[in-house]
Coordinates of C-alpha atoms and ligand atoms in Angstrom, one line a residue:
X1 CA 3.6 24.9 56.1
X2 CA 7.2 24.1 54.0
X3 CA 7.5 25.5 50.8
X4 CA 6.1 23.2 48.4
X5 CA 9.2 21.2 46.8
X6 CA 9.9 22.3 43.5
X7 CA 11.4 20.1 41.5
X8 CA 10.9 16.5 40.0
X9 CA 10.1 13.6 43.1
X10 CA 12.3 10.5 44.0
X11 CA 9.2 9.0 42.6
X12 CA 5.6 10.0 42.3
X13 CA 2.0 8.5 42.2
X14 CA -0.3 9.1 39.3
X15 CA -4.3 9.1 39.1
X16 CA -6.3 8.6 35.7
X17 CA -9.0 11.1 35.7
X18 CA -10.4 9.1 32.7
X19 CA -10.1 5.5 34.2
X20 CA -11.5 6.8 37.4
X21 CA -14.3 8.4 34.9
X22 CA -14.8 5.1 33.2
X23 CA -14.8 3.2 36.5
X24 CA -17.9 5.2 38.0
X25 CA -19.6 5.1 34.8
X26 CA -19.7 1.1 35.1
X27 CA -20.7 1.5 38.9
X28 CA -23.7 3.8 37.8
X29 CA -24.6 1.1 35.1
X30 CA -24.6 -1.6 37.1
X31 CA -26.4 0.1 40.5
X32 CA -28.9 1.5 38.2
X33 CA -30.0 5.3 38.2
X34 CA -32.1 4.6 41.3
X35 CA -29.5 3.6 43.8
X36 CA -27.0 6.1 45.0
X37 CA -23.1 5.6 45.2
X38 CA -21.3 6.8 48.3
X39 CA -17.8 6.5 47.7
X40 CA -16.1 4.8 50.1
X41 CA -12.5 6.9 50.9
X42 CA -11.3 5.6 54.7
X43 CA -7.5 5.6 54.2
X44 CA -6.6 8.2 52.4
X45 CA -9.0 7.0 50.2
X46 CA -7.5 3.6 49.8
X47 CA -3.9 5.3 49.7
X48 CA -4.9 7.5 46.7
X49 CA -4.9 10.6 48.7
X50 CA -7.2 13.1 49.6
X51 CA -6.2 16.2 48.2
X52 CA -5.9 14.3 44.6
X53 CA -8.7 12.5 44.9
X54 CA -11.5 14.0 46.2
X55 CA -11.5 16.9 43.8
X56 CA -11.6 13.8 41.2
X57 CA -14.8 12.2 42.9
X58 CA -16.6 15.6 43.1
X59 CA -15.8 15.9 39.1
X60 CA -17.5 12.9 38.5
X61 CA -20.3 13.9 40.5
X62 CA -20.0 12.1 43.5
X63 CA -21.8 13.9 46.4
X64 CA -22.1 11.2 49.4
X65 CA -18.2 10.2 51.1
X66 CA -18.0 7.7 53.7
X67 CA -15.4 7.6 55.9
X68 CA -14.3 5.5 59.3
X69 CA -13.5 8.3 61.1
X70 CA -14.1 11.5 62.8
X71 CA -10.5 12.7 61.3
X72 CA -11.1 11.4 58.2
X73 CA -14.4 13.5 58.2
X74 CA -13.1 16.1 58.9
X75 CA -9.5 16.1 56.3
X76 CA -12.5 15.8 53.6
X77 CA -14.5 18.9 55.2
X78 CA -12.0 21.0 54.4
X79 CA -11.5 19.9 51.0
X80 CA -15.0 19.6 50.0
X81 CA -16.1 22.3 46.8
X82 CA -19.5 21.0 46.3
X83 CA -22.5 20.0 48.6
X84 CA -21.4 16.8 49.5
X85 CA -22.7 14.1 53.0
X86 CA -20.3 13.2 54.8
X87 CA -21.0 9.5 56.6
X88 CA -19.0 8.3 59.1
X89 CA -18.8 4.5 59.8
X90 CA -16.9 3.6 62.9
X91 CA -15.3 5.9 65.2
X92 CA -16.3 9.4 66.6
X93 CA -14.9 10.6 70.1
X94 CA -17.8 11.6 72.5
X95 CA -16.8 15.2 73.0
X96 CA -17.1 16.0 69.1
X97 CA -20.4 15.2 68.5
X98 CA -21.7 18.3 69.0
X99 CA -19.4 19.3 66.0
X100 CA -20.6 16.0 63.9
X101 CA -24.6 17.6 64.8
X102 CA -23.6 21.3 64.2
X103 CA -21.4 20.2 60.4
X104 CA -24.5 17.7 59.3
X105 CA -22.5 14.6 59.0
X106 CA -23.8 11.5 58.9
X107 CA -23.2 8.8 61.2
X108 CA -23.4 4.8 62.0
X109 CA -24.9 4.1 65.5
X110 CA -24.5 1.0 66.5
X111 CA -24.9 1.2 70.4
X112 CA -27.8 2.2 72.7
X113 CA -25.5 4.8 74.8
X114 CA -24.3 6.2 71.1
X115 CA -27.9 6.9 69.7
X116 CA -28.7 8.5 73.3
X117 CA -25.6 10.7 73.2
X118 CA -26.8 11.5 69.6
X119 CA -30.1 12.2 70.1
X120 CA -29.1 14.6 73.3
X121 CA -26.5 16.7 72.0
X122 CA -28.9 17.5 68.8
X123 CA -31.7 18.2 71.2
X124 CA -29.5 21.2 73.0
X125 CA -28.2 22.2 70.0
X126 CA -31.4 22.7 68.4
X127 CA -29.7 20.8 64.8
X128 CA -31.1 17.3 64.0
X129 CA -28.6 14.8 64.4
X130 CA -28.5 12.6 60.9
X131 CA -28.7 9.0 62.2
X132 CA -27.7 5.4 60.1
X133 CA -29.0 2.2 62.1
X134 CA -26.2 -0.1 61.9
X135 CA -27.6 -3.5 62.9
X136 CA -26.2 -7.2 63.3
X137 CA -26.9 -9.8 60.5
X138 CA -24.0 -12.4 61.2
X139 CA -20.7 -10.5 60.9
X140 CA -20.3 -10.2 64.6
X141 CA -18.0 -7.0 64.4
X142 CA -20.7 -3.2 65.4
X143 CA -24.4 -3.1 64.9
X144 CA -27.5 -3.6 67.2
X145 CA -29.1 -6.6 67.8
X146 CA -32.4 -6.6 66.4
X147 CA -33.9 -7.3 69.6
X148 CA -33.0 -4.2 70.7
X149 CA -35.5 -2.6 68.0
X150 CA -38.3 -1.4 70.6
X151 CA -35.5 -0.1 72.6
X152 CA -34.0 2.1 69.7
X153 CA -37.6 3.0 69.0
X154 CA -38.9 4.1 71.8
X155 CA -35.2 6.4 72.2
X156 CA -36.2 8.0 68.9
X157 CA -39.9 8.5 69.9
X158 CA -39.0 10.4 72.9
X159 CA -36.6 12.4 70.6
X160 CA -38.6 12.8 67.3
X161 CA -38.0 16.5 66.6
X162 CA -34.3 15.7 67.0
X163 CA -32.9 13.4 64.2
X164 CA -33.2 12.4 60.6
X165 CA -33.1 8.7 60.0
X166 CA -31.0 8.9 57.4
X167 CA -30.4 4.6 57.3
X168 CA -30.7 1.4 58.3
X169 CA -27.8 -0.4 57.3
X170 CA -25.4 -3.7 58.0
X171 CA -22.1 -4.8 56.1
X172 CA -21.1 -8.3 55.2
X173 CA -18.8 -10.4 56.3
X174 CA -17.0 -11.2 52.8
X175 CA -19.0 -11.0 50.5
X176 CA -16.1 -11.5 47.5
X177 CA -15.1 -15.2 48.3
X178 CA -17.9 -18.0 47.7
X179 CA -16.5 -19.4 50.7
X180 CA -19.0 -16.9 52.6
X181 CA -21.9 -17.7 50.2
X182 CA -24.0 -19.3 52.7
X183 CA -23.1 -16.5 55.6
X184 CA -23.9 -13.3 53.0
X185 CA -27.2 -15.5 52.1
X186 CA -28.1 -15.5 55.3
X187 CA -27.2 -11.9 56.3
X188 CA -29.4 -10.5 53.4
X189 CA -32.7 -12.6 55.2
X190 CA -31.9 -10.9 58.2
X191 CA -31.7 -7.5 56.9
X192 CA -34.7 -8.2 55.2
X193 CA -36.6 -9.1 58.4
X194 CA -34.7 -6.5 60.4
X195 CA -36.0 -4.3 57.4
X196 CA -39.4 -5.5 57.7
X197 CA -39.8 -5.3 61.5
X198 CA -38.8 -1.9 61.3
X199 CA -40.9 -0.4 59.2
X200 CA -43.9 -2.0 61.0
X201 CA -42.3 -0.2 64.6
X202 CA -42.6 3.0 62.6
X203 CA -39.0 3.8 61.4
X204 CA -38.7 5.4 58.0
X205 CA -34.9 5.6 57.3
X206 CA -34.2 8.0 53.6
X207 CA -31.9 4.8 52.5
X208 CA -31.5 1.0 53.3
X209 CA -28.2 0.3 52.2
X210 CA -25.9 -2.7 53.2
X211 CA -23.3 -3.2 50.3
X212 CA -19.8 -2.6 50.0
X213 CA -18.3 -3.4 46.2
X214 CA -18.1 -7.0 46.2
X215 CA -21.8 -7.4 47.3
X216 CA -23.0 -4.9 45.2
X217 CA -21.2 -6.8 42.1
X218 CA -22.0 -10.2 43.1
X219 CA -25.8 -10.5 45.0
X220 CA -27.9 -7.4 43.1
X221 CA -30.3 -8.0 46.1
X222 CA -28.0 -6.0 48.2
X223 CA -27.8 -2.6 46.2
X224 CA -30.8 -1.5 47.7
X225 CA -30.7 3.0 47.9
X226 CA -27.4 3.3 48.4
X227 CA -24.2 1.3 47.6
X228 CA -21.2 1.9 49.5
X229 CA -18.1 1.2 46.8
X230 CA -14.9 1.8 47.6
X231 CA -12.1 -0.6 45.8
X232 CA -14.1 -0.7 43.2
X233 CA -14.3 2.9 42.4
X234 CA -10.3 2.8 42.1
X235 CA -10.3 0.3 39.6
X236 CA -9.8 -3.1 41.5
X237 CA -12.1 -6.5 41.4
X238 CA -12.6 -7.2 45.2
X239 CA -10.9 -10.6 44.6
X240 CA -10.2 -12.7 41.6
X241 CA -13.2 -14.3 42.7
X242 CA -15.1 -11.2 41.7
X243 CA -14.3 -10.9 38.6
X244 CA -15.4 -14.3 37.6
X245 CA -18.3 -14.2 38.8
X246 CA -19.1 -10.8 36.7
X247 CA -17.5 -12.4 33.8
X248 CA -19.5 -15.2 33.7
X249 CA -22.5 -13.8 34.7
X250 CA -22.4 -11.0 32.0
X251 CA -23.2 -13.5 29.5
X252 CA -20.9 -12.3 27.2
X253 CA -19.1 -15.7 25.4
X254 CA -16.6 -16.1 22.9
X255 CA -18.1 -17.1 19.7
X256 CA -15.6 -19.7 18.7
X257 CA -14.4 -21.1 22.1
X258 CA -18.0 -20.6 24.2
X259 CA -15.4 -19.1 26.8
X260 CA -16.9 -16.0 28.7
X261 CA -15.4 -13.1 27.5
X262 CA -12.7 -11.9 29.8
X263 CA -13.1 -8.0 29.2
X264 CA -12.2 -6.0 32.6
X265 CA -14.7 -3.4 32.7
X266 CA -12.8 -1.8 35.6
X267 CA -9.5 0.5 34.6
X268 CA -6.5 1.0 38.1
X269 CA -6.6 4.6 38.7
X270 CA -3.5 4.7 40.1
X271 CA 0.0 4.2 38.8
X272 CA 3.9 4.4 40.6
X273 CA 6.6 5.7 38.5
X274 CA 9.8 6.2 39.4
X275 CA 13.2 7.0 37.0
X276 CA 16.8 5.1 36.7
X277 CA 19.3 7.2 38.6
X278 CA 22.3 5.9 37.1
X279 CA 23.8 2.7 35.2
X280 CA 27.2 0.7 34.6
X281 CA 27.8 -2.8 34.0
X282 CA 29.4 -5.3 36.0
X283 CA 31.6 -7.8 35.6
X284 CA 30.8 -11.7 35.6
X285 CA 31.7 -13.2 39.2
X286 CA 30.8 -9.7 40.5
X287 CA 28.4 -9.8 43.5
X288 CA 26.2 -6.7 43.1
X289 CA 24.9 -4.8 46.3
X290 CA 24.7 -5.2 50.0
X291 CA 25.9 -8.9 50.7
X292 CA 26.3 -11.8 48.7
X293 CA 22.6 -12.7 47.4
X294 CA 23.3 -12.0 44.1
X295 CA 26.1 -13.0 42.1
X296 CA 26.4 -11.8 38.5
X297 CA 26.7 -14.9 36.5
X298 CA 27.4 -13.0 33.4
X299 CA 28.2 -9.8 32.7
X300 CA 25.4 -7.3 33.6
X301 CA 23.8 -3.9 32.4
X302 CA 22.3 -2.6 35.7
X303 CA 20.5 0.4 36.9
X304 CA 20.2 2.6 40.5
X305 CA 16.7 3.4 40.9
X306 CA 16.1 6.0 44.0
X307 CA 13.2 3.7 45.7
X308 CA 13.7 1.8 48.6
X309 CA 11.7 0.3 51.8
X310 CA 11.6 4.0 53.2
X311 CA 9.1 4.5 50.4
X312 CA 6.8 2.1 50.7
X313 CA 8.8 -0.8 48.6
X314 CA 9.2 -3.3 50.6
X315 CA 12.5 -5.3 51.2
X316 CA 11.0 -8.6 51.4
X317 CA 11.5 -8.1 47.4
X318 CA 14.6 -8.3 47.3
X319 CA 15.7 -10.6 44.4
X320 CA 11.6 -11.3 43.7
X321 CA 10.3 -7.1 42.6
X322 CA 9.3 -6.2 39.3
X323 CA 9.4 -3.5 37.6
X324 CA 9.4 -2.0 33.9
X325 CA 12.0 0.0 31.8
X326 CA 12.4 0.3 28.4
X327 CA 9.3 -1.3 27.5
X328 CA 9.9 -4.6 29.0
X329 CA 10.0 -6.2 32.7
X330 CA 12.5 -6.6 34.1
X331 CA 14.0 -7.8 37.9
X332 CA 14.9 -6.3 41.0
X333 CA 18.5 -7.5 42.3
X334 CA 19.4 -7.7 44.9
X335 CA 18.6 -6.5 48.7
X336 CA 16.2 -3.4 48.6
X337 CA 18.1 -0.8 50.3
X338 CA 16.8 2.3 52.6
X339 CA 16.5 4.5 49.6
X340 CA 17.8 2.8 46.6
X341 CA 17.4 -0.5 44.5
X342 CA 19.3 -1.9 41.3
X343 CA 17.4 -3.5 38.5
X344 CA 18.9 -5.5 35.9
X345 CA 18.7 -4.3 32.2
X346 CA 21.1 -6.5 30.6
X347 CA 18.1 -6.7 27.6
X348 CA 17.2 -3.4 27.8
X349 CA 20.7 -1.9 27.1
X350 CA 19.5 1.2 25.9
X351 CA 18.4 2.2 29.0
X352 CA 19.4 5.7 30.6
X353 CA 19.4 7.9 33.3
X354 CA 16.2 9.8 34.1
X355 CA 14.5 7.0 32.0
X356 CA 11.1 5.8 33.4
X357 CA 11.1 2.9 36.2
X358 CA 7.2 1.9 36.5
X359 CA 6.4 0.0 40.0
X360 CA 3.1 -0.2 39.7
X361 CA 0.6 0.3 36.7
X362 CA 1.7 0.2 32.7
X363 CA 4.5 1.3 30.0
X364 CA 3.5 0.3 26.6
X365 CA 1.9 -3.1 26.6
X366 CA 3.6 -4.2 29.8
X367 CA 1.9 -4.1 33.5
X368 CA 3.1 -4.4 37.1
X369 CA -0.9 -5.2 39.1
X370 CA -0.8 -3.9 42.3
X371 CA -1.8 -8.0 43.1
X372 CA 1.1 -9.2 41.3
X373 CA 2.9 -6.4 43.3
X374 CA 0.9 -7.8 46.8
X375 CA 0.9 -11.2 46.0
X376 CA 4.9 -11.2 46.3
X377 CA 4.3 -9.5 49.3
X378 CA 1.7 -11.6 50.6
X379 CA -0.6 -8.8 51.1
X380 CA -4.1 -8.0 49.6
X381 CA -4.7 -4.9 47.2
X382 CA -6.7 -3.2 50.3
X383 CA -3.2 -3.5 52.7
X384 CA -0.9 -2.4 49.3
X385 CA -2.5 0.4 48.7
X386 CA -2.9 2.6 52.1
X387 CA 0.1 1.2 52.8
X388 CA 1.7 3.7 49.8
X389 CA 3.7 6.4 51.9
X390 CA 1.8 9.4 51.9
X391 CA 5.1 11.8 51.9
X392 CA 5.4 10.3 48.1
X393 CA 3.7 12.9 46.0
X394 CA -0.3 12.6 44.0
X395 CA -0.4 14.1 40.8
X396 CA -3.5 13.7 38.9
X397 CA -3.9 13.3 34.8
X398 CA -6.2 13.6 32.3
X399 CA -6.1 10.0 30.3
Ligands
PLP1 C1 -14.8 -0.4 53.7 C2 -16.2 -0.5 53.7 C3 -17.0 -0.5 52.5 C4 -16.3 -0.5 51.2 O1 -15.7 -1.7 50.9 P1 -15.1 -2.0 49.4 O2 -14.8 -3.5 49.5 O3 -13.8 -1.3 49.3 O4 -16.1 -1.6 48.4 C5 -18.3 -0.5 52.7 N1 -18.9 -0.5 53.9 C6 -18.3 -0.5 55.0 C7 -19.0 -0.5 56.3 C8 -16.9 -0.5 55.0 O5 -16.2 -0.5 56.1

């Protein structure tokens, strides 16, 4: 271990305790007190960071993490105060899972040689191995078939002191663009037959659970005993998409215009804040930075800001970023460099060093959306978020 670095950060990351707060409150409202929310933290939990974040999640009340991996299960292990599962969804290496049996976390299985590897390390170990049935419904990507249901059943039989059927499960394959409504439609039958076939074989899983945060907002049939939210819980709509649907279907309209009400129940946890470095004006006819892609056409108040591609902001927005400063948006010129950027604040004149530069989130009534941020980017909120560098530092606050 380094020392940890005292003093103030190039730039640094900050989560709302109380929009996180507010966004599982509206999960818990809308699941209803009988279905339980797994939080869903693969990727540093979606770039927020472990150590910040799961101390957060536990606050809340959170008890049930899913993860993709092995590593990922067990970074969170260690950070863990409280009680909590542990579910992994995709990838475990065969010579741990005698530490997945002996630490009780929970995992997908999704292939016959899995379930028997499973099933025989818990039976020498003398610990039951905690079991979710991952099977196909149409997205094509892990799961059983379920023709393979006497085959899985008749594993388990010959096992039964050894495991805890924890789930039966699937995932969709999009379920936040009406573009897949026919496809989702179709996976929730199948689940339901799978379901149903099951439970006359003789399985009795603790949960059936099969939605991720744009299911769970958009098709209620999926919610089910356990929802599996992750975007959501950090303060994003799935896609645009999303949100419209919720809007409309919350029935709440405009008195006056019969519009639906465009209220966003859900508040961005996290926000990216940087500070000017230094200013000076230039001169009209001046170019300004690397190159020749911006010429000053008049004379122009601009400011260093110590953020460049190396942390995380990318130089494909060069000339096209955003950011705010003084209370008011304002433009990136010219080329992102390595380490540095220069912003224009011609209108904001007042403007000095060690002032705040936000990249991401608010400053009075202005906002920079991580889409807006991603759109310019072409990427989706999902890909803009772990992609945040995780050497930039996660403080959590209070409001
Ligand atoms: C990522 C993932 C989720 C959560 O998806 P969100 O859209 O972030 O809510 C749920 N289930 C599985 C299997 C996943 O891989």
């Amino acid at each position: 271990m380094t020392n940890p670095y005292p003093f103030e950060a190039t730039s640094r990351i900050e989560l709302s305790t109380s929009a996180f707060q507010s966004n599982y409150r509206f999960i818990k409202e809308l699941v209803g007190s009988k279905t339980m929310v797994s939080a869903v933290v693969k990727g540093n939990a979606y770039g927020h960071s472990y150590d910040a974040f799961i101390p957060m999640a536990e606050d809340v009340g959170i008890r049930h993490f899913s993860v993709f991996s092995l590593e990922e299960a067990w970074q969170i292990k260690q950070l863990l105060k409280t009680p909590s599962d542990i579910m992994i969804m995709g990838s475990v290496p065969d010579n741990a899972l005698e530490w997945v049996v002996q630490n009780d976390i929970e995992v997908f299985v999704f292939e016959p040689e899995r379930l028997k590897a499973m099933l025989s390390v818990a039976h020498t170990t003398g610990r039951k191995a905690r079991i979710h049935l991952e099977f196909e419904t149409g997205m094509n990507r892990t799961g059983f078939d379920p023709e393979s249901l006497p085959d899985i059943v008749s594993m388990l039989t010959e096992y039964n002191d050894d495991y805890i059927l924890e789930g039966v499960c699937t995932h969709y394959a999009g379920a936040e663009s009406s573009s897949n409504f026919l496809r989702v439609r179709k996976q929730i039958q199948n689940f339901k037959q799978i379901a149903k076939s099951s439970a006359m074989m003789g399985l009795k899983p603790v949960k059936y659970h099969t939605a991720c945060s744009a299911a769970a907002l958009t098709y209620p049939a999926t919610r089910m005993d356990m929802v599996r939210i992750g975007i959501a819980l950090y303060g994003y709509w799935p896609t645009p998409e999303t949100f419209m649907h919720h809007s409309i279907s919350s029935r709440k309209h405009d008195t006056d215009s019969k519009e639906p009400v465009l209220e966003d129940p859900l508040r961005r946890v996290l926000s990216w804040k940087s500070h000017v470095m230094s200013t000076k004006t230039v001169r009209a006819g001046e170019f300004i930075g690397y190159g020749t892609s911006y010429l000053a056409g008049v004379s122009t108040k601009i400011a260093a800001v110590p953020i460049g591609y190396a942390y995380g902001f990318s130089r494909n927005l060069s000339n096209l970023g955003r950011v705010i400063v003084g209370g008011k948006r304002t433009s990136v010129i010219g080329v992102v460099n390595m380490n540095m950027m220069l912003i224009d604040i011609t209108e904001t004149p007042q403007v000095k060093r060690g002032d705040e530069v936000v990249l991401i989130g608010k400053q009075g009534d202005q906002e920079i959306s991580v889409a807006s941020f991603s759109e310019m980017t072409q990427r989706v909120n999902y890909e803009t978020l772990v992609r945040l560098p995780q050497n930039i530092p996660r403080v959590r606050i209070d409001q």
